[in-house]
Short mmCIF file of C-alpha atoms in Angstrom, two decimals:
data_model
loop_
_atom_site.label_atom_id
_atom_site.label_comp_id
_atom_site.label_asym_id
_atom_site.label_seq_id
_atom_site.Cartn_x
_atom_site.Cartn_y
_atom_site.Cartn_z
CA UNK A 1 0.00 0.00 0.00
CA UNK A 2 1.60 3.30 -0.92
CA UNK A 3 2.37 6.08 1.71
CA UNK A 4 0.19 8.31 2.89
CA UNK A 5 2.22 11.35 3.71
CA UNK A 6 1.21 14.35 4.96
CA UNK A 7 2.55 17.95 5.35
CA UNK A 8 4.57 19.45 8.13
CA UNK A 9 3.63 22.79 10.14
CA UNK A 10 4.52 24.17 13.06
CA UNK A 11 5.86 20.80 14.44
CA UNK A 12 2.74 19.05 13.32
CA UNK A 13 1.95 16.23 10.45
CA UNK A 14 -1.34 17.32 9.07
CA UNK A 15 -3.59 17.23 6.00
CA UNK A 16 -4.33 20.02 3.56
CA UNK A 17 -7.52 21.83 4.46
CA UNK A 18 -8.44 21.23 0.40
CA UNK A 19 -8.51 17.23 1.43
CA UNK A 20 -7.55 16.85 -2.11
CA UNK A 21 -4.39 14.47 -2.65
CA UNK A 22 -1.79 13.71 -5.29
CA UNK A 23 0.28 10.70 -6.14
CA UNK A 24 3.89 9.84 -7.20
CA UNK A 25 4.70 6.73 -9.20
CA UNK A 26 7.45 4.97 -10.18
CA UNK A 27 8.93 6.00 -13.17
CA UNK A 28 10.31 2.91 -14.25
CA UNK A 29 7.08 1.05 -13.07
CA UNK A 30 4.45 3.92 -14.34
CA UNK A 31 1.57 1.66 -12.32
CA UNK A 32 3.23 1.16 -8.91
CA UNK A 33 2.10 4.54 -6.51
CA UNK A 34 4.90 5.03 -3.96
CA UNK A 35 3.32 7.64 -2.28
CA UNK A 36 0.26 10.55 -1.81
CA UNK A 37 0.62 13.95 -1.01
CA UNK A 38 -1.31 16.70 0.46
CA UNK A 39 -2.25 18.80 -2.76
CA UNK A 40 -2.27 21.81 -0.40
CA UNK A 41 -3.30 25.41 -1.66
CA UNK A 42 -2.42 29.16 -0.31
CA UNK A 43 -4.53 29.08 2.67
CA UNK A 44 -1.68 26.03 3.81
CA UNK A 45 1.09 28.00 2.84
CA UNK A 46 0.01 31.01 4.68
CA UNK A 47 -0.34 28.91 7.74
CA UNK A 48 3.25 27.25 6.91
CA UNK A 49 4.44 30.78 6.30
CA UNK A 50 2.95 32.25 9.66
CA UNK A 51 4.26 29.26 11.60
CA UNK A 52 7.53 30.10 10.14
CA UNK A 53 7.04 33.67 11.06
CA UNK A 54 5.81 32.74 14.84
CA UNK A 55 9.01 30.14 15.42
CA UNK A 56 11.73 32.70 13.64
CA UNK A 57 12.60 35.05 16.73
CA UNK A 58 13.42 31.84 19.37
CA UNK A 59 15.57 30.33 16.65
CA UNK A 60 17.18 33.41 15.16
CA UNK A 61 18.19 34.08 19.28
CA UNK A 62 19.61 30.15 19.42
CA UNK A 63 23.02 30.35 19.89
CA UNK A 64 25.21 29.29 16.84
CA UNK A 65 26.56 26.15 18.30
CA UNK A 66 23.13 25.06 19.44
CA UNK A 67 21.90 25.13 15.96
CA UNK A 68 25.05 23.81 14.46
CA UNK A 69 24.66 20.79 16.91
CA UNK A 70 21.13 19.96 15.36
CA UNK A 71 22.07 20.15 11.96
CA UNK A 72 25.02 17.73 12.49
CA UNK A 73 22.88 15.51 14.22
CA UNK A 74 20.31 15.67 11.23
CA UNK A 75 23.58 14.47 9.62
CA UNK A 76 23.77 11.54 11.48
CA UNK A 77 20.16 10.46 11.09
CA UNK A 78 19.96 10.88 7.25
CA UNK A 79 23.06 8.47 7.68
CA UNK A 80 21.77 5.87 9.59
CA UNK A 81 18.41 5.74 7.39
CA UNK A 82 20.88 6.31 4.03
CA UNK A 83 19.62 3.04 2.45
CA UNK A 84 16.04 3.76 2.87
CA UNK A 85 16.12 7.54 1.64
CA UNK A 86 18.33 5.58 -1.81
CA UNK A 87 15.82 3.57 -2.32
CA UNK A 88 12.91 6.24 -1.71
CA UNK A 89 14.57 8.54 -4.34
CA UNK A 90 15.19 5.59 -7.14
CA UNK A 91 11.30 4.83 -6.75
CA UNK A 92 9.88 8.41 -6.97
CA UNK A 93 12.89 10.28 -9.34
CA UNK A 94 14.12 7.10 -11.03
CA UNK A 95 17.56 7.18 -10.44
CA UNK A 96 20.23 4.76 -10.55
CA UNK A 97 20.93 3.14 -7.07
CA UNK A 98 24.69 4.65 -7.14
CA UNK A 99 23.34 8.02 -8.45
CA UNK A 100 20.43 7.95 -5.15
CA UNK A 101 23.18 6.95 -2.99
CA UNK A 102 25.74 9.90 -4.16
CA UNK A 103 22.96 12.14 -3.66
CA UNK A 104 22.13 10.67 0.18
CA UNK A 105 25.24 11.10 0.89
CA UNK A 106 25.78 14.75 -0.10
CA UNK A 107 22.54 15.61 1.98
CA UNK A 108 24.44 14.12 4.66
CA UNK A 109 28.02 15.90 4.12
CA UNK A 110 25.43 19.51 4.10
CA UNK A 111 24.62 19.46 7.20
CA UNK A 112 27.34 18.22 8.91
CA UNK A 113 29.47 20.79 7.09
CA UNK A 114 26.59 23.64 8.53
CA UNK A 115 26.28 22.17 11.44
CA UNK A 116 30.16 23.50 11.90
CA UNK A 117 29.92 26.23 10.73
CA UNK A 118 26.99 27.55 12.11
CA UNK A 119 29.69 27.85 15.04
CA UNK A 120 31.72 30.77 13.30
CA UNK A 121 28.55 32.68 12.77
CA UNK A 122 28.99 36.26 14.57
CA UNK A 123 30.61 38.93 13.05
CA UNK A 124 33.87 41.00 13.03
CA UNK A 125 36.05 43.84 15.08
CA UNK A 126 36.80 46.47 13.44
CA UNK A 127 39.30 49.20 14.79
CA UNK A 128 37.40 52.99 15.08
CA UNK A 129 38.27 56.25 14.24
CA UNK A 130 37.49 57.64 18.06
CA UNK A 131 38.88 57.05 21.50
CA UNK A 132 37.04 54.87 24.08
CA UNK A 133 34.80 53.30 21.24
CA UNK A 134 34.13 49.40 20.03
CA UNK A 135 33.30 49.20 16.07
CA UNK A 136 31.77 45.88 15.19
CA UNK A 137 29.16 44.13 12.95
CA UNK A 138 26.97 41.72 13.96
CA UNK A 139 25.15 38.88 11.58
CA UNK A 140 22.06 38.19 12.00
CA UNK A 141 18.99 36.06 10.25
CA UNK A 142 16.92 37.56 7.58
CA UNK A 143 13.71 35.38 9.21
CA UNK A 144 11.98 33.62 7.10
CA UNK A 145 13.33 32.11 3.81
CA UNK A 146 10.72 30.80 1.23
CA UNK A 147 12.53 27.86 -0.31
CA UNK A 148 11.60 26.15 -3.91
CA UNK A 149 13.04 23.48 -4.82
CA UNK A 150 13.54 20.89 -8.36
CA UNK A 151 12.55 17.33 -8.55
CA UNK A 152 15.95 16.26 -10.32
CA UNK A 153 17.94 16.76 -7.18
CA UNK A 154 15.45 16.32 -4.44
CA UNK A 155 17.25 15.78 -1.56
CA UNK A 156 20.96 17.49 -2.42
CA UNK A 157 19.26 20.55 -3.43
CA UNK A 158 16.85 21.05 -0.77
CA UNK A 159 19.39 20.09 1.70
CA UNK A 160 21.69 22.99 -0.06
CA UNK A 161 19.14 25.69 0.93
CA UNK A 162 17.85 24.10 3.91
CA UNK A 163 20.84 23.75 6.01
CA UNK A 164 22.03 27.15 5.55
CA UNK A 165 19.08 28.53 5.83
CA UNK A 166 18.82 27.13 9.34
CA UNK A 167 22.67 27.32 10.52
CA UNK A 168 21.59 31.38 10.04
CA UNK A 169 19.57 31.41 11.95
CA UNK A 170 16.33 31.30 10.13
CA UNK A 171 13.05 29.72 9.91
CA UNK A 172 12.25 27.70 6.50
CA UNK A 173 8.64 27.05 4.49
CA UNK A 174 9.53 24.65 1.55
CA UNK A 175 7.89 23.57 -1.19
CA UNK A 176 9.69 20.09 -2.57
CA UNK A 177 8.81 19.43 -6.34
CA UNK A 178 5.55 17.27 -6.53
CA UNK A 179 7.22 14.83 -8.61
CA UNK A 180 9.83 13.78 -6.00
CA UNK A 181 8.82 15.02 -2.79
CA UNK A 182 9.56 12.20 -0.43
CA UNK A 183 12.93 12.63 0.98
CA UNK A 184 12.43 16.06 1.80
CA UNK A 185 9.66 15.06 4.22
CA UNK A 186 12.08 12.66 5.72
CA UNK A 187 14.66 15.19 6.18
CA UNK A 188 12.08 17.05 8.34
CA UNK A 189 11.61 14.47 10.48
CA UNK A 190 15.00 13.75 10.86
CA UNK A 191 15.17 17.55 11.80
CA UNK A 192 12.41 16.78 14.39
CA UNK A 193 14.24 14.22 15.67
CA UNK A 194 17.37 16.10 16.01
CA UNK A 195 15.83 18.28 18.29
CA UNK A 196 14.77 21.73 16.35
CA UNK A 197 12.22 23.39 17.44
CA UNK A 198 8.36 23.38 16.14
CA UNK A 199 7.46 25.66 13.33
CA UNK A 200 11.14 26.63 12.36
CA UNK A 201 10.53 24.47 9.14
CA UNK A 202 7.55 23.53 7.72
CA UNK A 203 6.99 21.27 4.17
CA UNK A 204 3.98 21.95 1.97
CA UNK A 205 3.48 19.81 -0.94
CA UNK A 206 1.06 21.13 -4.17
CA UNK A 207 0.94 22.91 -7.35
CA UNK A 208 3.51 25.93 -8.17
CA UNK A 209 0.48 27.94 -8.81
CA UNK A 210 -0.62 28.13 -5.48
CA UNK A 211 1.92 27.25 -3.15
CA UNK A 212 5.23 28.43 -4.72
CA UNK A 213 3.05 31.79 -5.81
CA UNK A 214 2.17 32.35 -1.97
CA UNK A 215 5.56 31.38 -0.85
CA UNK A 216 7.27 33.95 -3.45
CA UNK A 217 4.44 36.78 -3.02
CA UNK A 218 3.89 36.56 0.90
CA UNK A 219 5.01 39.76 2.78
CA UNK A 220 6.08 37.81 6.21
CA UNK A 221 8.55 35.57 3.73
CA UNK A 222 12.05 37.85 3.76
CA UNK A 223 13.92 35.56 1.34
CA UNK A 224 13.04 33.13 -1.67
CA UNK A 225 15.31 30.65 -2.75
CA UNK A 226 14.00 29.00 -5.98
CA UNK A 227 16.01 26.37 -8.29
CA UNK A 228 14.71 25.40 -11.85
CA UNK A 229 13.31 26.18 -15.32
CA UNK A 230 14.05 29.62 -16.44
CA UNK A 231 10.64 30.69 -17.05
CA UNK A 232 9.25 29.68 -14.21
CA UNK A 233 12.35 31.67 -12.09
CA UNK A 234 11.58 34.68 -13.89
CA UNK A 235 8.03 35.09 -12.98
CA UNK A 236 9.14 33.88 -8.67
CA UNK A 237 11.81 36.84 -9.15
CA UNK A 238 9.15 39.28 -10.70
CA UNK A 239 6.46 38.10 -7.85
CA UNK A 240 9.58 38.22 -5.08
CA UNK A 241 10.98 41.21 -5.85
CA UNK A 242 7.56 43.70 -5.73
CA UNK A 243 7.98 43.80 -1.98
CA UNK A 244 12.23 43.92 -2.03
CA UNK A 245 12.67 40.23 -0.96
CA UNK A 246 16.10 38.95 -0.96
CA UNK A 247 15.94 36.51 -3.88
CA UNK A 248 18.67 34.02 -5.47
CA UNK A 249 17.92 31.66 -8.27
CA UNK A 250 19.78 29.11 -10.55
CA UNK A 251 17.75 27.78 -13.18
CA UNK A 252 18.54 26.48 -16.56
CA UNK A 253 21.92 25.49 -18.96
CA UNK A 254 23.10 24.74 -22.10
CA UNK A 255 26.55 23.46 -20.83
CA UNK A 256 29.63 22.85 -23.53
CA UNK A 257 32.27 20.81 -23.02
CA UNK A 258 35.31 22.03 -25.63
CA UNK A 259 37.90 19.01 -27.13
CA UNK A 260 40.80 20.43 -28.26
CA UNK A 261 42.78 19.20 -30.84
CA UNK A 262 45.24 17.68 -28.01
CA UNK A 263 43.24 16.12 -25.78
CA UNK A 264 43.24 12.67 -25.42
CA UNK A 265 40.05 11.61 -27.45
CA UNK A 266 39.06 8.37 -25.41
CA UNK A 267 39.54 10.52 -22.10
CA UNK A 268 37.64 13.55 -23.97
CA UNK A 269 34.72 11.03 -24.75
CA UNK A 270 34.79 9.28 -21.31
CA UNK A 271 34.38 12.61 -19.87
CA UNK A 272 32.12 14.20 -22.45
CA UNK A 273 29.82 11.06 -22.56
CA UNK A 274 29.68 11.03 -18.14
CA UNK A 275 28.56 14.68 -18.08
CA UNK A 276 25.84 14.15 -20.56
CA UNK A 277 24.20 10.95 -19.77
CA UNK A 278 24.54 10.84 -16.15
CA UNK A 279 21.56 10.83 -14.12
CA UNK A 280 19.59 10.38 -17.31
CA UNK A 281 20.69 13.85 -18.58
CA UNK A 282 18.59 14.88 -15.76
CA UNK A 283 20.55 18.13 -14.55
CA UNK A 284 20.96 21.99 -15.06
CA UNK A 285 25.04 21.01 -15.12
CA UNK A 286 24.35 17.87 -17.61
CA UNK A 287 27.01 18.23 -20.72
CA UNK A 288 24.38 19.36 -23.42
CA UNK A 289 27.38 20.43 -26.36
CA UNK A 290 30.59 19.04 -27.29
CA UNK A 291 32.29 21.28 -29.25
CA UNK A 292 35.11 19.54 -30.76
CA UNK A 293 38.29 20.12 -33.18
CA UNK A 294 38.13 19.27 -36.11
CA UNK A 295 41.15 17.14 -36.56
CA UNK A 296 39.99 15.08 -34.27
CA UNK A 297 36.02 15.68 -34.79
CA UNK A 298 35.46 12.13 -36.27
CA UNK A 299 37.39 9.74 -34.16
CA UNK A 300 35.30 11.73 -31.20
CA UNK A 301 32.48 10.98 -32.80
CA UNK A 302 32.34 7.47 -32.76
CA UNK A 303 34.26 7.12 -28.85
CA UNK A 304 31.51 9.03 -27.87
CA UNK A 305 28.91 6.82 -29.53
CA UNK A 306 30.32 3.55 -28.46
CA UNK A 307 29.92 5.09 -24.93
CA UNK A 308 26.35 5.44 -25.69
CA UNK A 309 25.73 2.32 -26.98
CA UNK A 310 27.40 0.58 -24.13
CA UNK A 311 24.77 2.13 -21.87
CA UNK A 312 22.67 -0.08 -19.92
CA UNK A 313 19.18 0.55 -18.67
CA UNK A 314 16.91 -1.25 -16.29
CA UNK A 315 15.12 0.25 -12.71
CA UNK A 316 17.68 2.00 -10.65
CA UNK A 317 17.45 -0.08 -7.70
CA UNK A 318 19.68 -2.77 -10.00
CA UNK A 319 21.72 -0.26 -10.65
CA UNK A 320 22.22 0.28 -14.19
CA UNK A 321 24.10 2.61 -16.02
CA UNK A 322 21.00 4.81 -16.40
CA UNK A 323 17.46 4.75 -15.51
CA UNK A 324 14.35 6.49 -16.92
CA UNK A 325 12.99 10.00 -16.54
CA UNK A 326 11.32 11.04 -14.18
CA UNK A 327 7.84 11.32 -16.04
CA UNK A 328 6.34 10.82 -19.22
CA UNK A 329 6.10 14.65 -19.88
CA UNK A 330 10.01 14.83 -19.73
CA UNK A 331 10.27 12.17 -22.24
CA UNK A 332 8.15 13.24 -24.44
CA UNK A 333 10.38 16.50 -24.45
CA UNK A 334 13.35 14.83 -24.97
CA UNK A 335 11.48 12.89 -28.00
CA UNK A 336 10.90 16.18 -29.21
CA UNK A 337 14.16 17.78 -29.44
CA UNK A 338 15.37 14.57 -31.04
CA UNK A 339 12.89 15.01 -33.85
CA UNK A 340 13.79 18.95 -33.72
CA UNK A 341 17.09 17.73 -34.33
CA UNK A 342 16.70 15.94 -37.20
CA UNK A 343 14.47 18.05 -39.20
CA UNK A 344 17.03 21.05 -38.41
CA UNK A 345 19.46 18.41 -40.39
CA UNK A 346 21.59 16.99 -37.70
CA UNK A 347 22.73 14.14 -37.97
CA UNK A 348 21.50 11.33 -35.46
CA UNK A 349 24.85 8.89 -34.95
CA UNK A 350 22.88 7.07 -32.20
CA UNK A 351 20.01 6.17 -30.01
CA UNK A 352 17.28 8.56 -29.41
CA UNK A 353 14.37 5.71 -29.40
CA UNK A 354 12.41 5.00 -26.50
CA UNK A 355 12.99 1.07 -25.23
CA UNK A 356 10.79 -2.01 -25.54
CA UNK A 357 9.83 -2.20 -21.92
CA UNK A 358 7.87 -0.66 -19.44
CA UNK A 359 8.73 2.81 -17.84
CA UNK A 360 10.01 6.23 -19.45
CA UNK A 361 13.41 4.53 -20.83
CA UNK A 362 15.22 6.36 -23.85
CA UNK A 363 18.55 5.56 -25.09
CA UNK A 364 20.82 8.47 -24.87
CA UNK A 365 21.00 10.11 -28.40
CA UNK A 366 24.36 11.62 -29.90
CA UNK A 367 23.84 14.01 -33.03
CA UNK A 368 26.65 15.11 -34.97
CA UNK A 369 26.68 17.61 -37.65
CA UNK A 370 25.22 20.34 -35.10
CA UNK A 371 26.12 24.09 -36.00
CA UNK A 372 25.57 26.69 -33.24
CA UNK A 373 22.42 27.92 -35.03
CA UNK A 374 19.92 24.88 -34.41
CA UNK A 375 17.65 24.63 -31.44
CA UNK A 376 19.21 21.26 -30.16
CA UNK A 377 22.75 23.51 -29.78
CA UNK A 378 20.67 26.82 -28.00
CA UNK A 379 17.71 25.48 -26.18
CA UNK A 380 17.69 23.13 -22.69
CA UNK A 381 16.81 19.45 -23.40
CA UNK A 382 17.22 18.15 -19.76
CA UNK A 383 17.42 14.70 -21.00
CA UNK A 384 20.56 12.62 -22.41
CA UNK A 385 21.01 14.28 -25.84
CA UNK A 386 24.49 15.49 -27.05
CA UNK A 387 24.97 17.80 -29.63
CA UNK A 388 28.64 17.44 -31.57
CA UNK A 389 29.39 20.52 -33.10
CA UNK A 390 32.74 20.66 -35.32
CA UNK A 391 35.11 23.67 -35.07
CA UNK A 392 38.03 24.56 -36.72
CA UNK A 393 40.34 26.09 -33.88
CA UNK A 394 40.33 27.23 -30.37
CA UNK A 395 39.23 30.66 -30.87
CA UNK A 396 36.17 29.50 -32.72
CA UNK A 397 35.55 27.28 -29.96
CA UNK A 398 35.40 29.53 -27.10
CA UNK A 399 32.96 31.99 -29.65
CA UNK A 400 30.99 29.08 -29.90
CA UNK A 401 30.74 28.01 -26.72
CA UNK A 402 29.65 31.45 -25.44
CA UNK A 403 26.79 31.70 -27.97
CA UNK A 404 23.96 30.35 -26.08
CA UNK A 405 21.92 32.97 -23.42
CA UNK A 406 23.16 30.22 -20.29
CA UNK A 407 26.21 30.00 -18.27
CA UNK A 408 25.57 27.70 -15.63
CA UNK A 409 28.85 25.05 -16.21
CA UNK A 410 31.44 24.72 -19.03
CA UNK A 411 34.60 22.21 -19.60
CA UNK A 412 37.61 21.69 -21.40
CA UNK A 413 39.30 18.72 -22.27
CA UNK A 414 42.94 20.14 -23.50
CA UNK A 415 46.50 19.43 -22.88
CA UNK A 416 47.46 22.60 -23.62
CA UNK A 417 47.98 24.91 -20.47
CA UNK A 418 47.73 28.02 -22.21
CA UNK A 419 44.09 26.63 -23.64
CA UNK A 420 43.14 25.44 -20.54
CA UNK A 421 43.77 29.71 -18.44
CA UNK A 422 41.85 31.22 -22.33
CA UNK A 423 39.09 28.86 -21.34
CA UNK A 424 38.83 29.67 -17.73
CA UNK A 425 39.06 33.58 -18.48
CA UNK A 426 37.03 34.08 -21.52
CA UNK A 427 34.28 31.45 -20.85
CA UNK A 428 30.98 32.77 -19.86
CA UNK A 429 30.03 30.46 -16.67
CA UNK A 430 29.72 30.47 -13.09
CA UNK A 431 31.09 27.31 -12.90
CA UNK A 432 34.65 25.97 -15.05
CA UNK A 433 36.17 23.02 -15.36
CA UNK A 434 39.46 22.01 -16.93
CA UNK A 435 39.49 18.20 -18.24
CA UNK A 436 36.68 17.15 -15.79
CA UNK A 437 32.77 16.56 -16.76
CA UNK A 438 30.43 19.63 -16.54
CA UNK A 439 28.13 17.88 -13.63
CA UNK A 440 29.53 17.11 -10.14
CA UNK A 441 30.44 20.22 -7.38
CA UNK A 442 31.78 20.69 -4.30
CA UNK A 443 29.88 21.64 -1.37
CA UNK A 444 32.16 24.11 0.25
CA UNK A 445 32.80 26.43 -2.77
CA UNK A 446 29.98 28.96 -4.42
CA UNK A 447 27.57 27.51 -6.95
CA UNK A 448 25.62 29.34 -9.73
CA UNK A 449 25.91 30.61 -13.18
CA UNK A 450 25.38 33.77 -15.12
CA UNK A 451 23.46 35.14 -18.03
CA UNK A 452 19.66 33.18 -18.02
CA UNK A 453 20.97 30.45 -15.72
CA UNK A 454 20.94 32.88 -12.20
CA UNK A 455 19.74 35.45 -10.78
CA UNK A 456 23.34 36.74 -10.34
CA UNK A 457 22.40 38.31 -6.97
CA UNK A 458 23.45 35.27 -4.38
CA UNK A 459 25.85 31.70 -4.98
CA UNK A 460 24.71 28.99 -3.09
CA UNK A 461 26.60 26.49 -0.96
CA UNK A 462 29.70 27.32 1.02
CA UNK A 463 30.25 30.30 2.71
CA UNK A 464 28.60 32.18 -0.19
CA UNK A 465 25.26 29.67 1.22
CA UNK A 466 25.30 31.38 4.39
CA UNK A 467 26.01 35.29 2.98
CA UNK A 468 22.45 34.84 1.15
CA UNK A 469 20.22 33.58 4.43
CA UNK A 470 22.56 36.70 6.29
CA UNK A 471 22.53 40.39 7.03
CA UNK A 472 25.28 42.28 8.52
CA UNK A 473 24.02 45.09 11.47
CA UNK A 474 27.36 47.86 12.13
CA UNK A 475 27.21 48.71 15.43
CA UNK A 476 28.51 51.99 16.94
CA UNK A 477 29.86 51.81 20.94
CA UNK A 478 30.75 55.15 22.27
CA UNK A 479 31.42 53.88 25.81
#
């Protein structure tokens, strides 16, 4: 019998006053229901939001080391139940067991990496211009931080902005993507658990249209966080900003990966072919153009291909080497831009069929033939299609590579150290990577992009995490 799970405000599991319900399926198994949801509307979210309002003052005033000392618990709790929040992610995302896992276990390194630092949370000495005076700033919570968050990444991401959010100091409402929304609740109650207090964070699952609209338009919410599409981000930064919330947002990419004429093309393609069809494509860092040398254009070609081909699919709780999407909606897109593709007169070197079996399985697709113009090389697929586009030298690949409105991540596969400094200076991205795939970052250094892929107002993770949930008070002591 699937789960019957229920939202979470001011310390309390409780139904949406609508009484209406949603389900999540398996995505390789389209039949099995793992799970219903409270399909909760804005009068829930203002009572999330108010709870979150009510609870912020006691936990702003916690000491530092208090908080951090929850949050590292939480830690420990997502560890010990790291096996059942794996297999809770394959069923309701669809990701490979190893993929789940990975993820886990970065939800787990978050907070025990906030949990320390909520420690150093204070502020800084400053020397003054006067006699008999103390010059310092204090940092302090915003309050309440309105948090939306993707289904492709539905515990890592979540547990990006939660645990900041919290080692600040603040109190959280969140909205987890309905497609995915399971580990999140399970991360609350591992935050019960741990010992925080009622109302400091409070889940409400439903549509965008009403629950992320109330989070991103409520005047008691003093920050929005919001990761995904594009469009969507511009219209929760438009809503946000009318009443000067603090607002940060990564959305979308169109990420290139550049093989220069000395790379080594088996390493190029192991690389290039990682980036683009982990997680089934399924990511805003996901290596969506290869943009490749023409010298060695060809032999890429078909390394990257047999990488493809040697993909093997099947539910992620065997662990395959990829699983399915997430829904049949994000197939169907990715069917799309494959037959986009073709009529714009790429050529299709391999895959791009859906699979004789049950679930939303596609083999990954590798074009070649791709110039800079067609949709398949400017437009976001989020699904494991890779666009080969020839070039004739460096410069032209850098040109190329910035010709897209993201700049989220970018690579380069080179062996040439004066290549590999060009790429890291001239690229437009927030995130650069020299002969490494696009996906994959590290928790303790800022993550976002530039152009349509962010906001470009706050990074997440790191210290940069904590600067956006923050506000620095000067103080003035003429003693």
């Amino acid at each position: 019998m699937p789960d019957q799970r229920l939202n979470y405000i001011s310390g309390e599991w409780c139904e949406s006053h609508t009484g209406e319900t949603f389900e999540t399926t398996d995505p390789a198994i389209p039949g099995d229901v793992v799970a219903t949801y409270p399909e909760s509307d804005a009068e829930d979210t203002e009572r999330a939001i108010n709870a979150a309002r009510e609870a912020s003052g006691g936990w702003g005033t916690t000491p530092g080391p208090e908080r951090g000392r929850i949050l590292a618990r939480t830690g420990s709790l997502l560890e010990e139940r790291k096996d059942e929040l794996t297999e809770l992610l394959v069923r309701e995302e669809g990701k490979t067991r190893s993929e789940a896992g990975g993820e886990v276990q970065r939800a787990i390194d978050i907070f025990r990496y906030y949990g320390s630092k909520a420690s150093d949370i204070g502020g800084t000495i400053k020397s003054p211009s006067a006699r008999d005076t103390k010059l310092y700033t204090k940092t302090e919570p915003l309050g309440v931080a309105g948090l939306i968050t993707p289904w492709n990444y539905p515990i890592a991401i979540p547990a990006w902005k939660i645990a900041p959010a919290l080692a600040a100091g603040n109190a959280v409402v969140i909205k987890p993507a309905t497609l995915a929304p399971g580990v999140v609740h399970e991360m609350a109650s591992a935050l019960e658990e741990a010992g925080l207090p009622d109302g400091v964070i409070n889940v409400v699952t439903g549509p965008g249209s009403e629950v992320g609209e109330t989070i991103a338009g409520h005047e008691a919410v003093d920050a929005v966080s919001f990761t995904g599409s594009t469009a969507v981000g511009n219209t929760v930064y438009d809503t946000a900003t009318e009443d000067g919330k603090r607002v940060q947002l990564e959305m979308g990419g169109k990420n290139p990966t550049v093989v220069s004429d000395t790379a080594d093309v088996d390493k190029a393609a192991r690389i290039v072919a990682s980036g683009a069809f982990g997680v089934t494509g399924q990511a805003c860092t996901a290596t969506s153009r290869a943009i490749v040398h023409e010298d060695v254009y060809d032999e890429f070609v078909d390394a990257v291909v047999d990488r493809a081909a040697a993909i093997e699919h099947g539910h992620g709780l065997d662990d395959p080497s990829m699983g399915p999407h997430v829904s049949e909606s994000e197939l169907e897109s990715t069917l799309e831009y494959v037959d986009i593709a073709r009529d714009e007169g790429a050529t299709l070197e391999y895959g791009g069929s859906t699979l004789d079996r049950e679930g939303y399985f596609v083999e990954p697709a590798v074009f070649s033939g791709v110039d800079s113009e067609m949709r398949i090389a400017q437009e976001e697929v989020f699904g494991p299609v890779l666009a080969v586009l020839p070039v004739g030298d460096f410069d032209e690949a850098l040109a190329v590579a910035n010709d897209v409105d993201y700049g989220l991540s970018a690579s380069v596969v080179t062996d040439d150290h004066t290549e590999a400094n060009r790429f890291a200076e001239e690229i437009e991205a927030g995130v650069v990577k020299i002969n490494e795939k696009t996906t994959g970052v590290e928790l303790h250094v800022p993550f976002g992009g530039v152009k349509d892929s962010s906001s470009e107002t706050y990074r997440e993770q790191g210290d940069a995490g904590l600067d956006f949930y923050s506000i620095s008070k000067t103080v003035y002591d003429n003693y």
